[in-house]
PDB file of C-alpha atoms in Angstrom:
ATOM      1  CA  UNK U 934      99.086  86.664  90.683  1.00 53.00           C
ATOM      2  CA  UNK U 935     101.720  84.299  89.157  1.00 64.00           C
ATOM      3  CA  UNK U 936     105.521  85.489  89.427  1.00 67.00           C
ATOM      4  CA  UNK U 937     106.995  85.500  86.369  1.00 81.00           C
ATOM      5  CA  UNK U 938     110.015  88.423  86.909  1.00 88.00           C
ATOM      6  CA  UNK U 939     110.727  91.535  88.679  1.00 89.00           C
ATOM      7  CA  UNK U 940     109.514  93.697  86.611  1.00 90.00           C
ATOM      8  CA  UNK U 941     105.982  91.791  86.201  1.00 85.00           C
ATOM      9  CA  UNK U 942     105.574  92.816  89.725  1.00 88.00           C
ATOM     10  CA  UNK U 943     106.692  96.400  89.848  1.00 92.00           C
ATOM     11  CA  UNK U 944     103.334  96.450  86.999  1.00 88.00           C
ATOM     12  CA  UNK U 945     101.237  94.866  89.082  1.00 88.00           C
ATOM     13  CA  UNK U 946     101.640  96.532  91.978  1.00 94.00           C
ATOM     14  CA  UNK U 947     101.270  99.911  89.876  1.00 96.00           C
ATOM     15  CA  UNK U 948      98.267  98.749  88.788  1.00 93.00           C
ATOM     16  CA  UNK U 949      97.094  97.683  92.447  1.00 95.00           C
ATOM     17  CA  UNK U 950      97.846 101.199  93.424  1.00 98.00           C
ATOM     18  CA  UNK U 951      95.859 102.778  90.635  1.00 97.00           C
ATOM     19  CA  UNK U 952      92.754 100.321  90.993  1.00 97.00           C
ATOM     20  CA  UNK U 953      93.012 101.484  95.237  1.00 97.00           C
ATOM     21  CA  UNK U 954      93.080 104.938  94.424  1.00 98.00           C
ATOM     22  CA  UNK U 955      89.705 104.707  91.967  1.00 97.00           C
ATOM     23  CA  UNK U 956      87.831 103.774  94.164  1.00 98.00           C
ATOM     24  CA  UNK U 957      89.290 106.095  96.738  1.00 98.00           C
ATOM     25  CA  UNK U 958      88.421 108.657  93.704  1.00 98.00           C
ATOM     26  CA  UNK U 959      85.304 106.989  93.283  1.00 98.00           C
ATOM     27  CA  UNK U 960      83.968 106.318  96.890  1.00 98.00           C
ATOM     28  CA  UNK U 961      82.451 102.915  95.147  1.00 98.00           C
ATOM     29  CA  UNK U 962      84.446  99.746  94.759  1.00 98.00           C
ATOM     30  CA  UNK U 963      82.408  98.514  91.544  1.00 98.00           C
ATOM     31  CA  UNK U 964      84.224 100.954  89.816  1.00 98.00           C
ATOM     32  CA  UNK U 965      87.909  99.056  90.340  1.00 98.00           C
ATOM     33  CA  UNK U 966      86.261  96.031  90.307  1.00 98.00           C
ATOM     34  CA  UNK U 967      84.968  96.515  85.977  1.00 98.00           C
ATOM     35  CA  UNK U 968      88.150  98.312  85.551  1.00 97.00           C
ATOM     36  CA  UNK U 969      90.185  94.920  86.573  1.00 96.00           C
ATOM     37  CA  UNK U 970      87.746  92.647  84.670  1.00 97.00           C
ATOM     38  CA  UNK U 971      88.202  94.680  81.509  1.00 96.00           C
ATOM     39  CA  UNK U 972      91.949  94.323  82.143  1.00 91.00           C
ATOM     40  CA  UNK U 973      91.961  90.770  82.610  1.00 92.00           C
ATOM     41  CA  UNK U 974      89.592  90.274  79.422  1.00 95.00           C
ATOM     42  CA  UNK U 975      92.457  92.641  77.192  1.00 94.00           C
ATOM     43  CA  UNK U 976      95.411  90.401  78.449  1.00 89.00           C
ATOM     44  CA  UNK U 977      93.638  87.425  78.034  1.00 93.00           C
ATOM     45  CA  UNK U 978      92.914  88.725  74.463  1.00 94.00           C
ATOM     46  CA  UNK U 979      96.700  90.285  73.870  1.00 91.00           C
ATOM     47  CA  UNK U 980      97.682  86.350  75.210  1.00 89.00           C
ATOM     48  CA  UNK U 981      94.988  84.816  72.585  1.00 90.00           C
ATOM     49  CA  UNK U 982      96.159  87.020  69.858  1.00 89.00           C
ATOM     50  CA  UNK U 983      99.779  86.478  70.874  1.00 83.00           C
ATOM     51  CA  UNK U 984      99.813  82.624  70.938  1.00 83.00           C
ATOM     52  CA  UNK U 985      97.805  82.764  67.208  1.00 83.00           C
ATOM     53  CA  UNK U 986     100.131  84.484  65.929  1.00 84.00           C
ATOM     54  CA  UNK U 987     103.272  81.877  67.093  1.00 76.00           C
ATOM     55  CA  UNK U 988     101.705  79.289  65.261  1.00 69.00           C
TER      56      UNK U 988
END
């Protein structure tokens, strides 16, 4: 994780929370596990998308 403000980290640590309690939901940790790979693949899109369009 990379600090960029405040807020950043209040969303990150929601999003720890939620990924914890899916696979307390879940009872298997593969479940968090494709849920954070398919959120780092949609900001690293959003990012791709977002730097295109600055240019």
């Amino acid at each position: 994780m990379h600090f960029i403000s405040r807020s950043y980290v209040v969303y990150i640590f929601g999003v720890s929370i939620s990924l914890g309690l899916l696979m307390l939901y879940t009872q298997n940790v593969l479940v968090p596990m494709v849920a954070h790979t398919m959120f780092n693949f949609l900001a690293l899109e959003y990012g791709i998308q977002f730097r295109k369009q600055k240019h």
